Amino acid sequence: MDLGIFIPIGNNGWMISATSPQYKPSFDLNRAIAEKAETYGFNFLLSMVKLRGFGGPTEFWDHNLESFTLMAGLAAVTSNIQLFASVALPTLPPPIVARMASTIDDISNGRFGINIVSGWNQSEYTQMGVWPGDWYYDRRYGYATEYVQIMRELWTTGQSDFKGEFFTMDDCRLSPRPKAGSVPIVCAGQSDRGMRFCAEYGDFQFIIGSEDVAGTAADTERLLGHAADTGRDVGPYALYFVITGETDAEAQAKWDHYREGADLEAIAFMTGQANLDVSGSTAAKITELQNIFALNIGKIVGSHASVAQQLDELAAINGLKGVMCIFDDFIAGTEDFGQKVMPLLRSR
Ligand SMILES: Cc1cc2nc3c(=O)[nH]c(=O)nc-3n(C[C@H](O)[C@H](O)[C@H](O)COP(=O)(O)O)c2cc1C
């Protein structure tokens, strides 16, 4: 089973909470995580693209580095690990992104791939005048299809005359090209249309891990169904929070503490529920929000042995290629996982 890390390109990682570790993103932080990840044999790192945060007292995701330039920096200081940067399609033309990928492919000696973000959060794009219009919601995967076809043409042949509905190339050129003739494409759309797109054009697909193994197995199955239709080999990776402690109770107490600090204002902004009362009694709401504060991403919480066992259960899912981890504290979490969980994993 492959293991990866969703590195914190934005402040506070993936917990919308005032009681989880509070930090700003920096190159030094992500470099330290990348170095530990290589030391302990993780297979890949992914950074997201996020262009506008949710505010609130924790200023959630109001601070984000840029994905490709961060990965270019990490490419220069690592030597084995696979690196993925994310592109928000409405923000950049495909030949530019193809060239950015060729450049990082060169820096990393062939360890680079692209996460395709078709674009779903309109405010990230309207703020800079690049939202294509509301028609885009329905046609974003058609747009993504042309986008990836152009990049692949440029990578494999160095030239494109692609004429489509959204893009027109006119003897467009690219050189140098990636060493292996192409770079891997990963996608993370959760809709059927998104998965279908990945089955047609992607190499790996991220699915949001479920609390129960059966849920993750069902999503894996859904992706593999699309892949069977297209006849392509597409590897599903499941995304999970991994919170360890010396005992199950200690790990669970950490999680509960983070949940109690949920930043309701930032969550209200994210969910667009303007009428969510962030000033009233919070106990019931926090319970209701217990997964929202962690973005509804599944969690693996427990002692080192119990985390290893839960990961081994996931590894037994037919077709699942790996797990991408989110830690509360990424430096301590990567270190702790590498030292105390990695050696217990039967699936490794
Ligand atoms: C692992 C993972 C990484 C993602 N990375 C990004 C990202 O970098 N930027 C972003 O705006 N959305 C990101 N998303 C959201 C998805 O790319 C996708 O846009 C979202 O699921 C909506 O698409 P859908 O309607 O097809 O499900 C990510 C989702 C997952 C599970």
XYZ file of C-alpha atoms and ligand atoms in Angstrom, residues 6 46-50 67 86-88 115-121 124-125 140-141 187-195 206-208 237 239 324, ligand 1:
67
model
C -1.396 16.031 1.997
C 0.349 16.455 -2.649
C -0.203 20.186 -2.209
C -3.570 21.736 -2.993
C -4.443 25.020 -4.699
C -6.567 27.293 -2.532
C 1.194 24.902 -5.252
C -2.597 21.181 -8.046
C -3.847 23.427 -10.814
C -7.174 25.275 -10.706
C -3.684 17.232 -9.615
C -6.453 18.573 -11.842
C -8.892 20.834 -9.985
C -11.701 21.647 -12.363
C -12.849 24.501 -10.106
C -15.894 24.408 -7.877
C -15.623 27.320 -5.488
C -11.817 31.844 -5.635
C -12.162 32.838 -9.275
C -16.148 21.890 -16.140
C -15.205 18.300 -16.856
C -7.875 13.975 -9.902
C -9.999 14.409 -6.830
C -13.567 15.021 -8.009
C -16.001 12.986 -5.913
C -18.975 13.175 -8.276
C -19.625 10.394 -10.763
C -18.754 12.802 -13.559
C -15.488 13.637 -11.795
C -14.592 9.985 -11.343
C -8.272 10.620 -4.594
C -11.370 9.577 -2.736
C -12.421 11.031 0.585
C -5.986 6.739 -2.959
C -7.703 10.561 2.168
C -2.973 9.917 1.879
C -7.454 14.833 -1.973
C -8.239 15.961 -2.522
C -7.564 17.061 -3.029
C -8.257 18.160 -3.522
N -7.550 19.247 -3.929
C -8.221 20.376 -4.239
C -7.511 21.561 -4.503
O -6.285 21.577 -4.522
N -8.219 22.688 -4.744
C -9.584 22.701 -4.787
O -10.150 23.755 -5.009
N -10.280 21.557 -4.592
C -9.634 20.422 -4.300
N -10.339 19.268 -4.055
C -11.773 19.225 -4.415
C -11.962 18.400 -5.694
O -10.924 18.636 -6.623
C -13.248 18.691 -6.447
O -13.185 19.956 -6.999
C -14.457 18.619 -5.579
O -14.540 17.313 -5.045
C -15.717 18.948 -6.378
O -15.794 18.192 -7.568
P -16.922 17.139 -7.818
O -18.180 17.931 -7.911
O -16.608 16.447 -9.094
O -16.900 16.208 -6.660
C -9.669 18.155 -3.554
C -10.361 17.037 -3.071
C -9.661 15.950 -2.541
C -10.407 14.778 -2.019
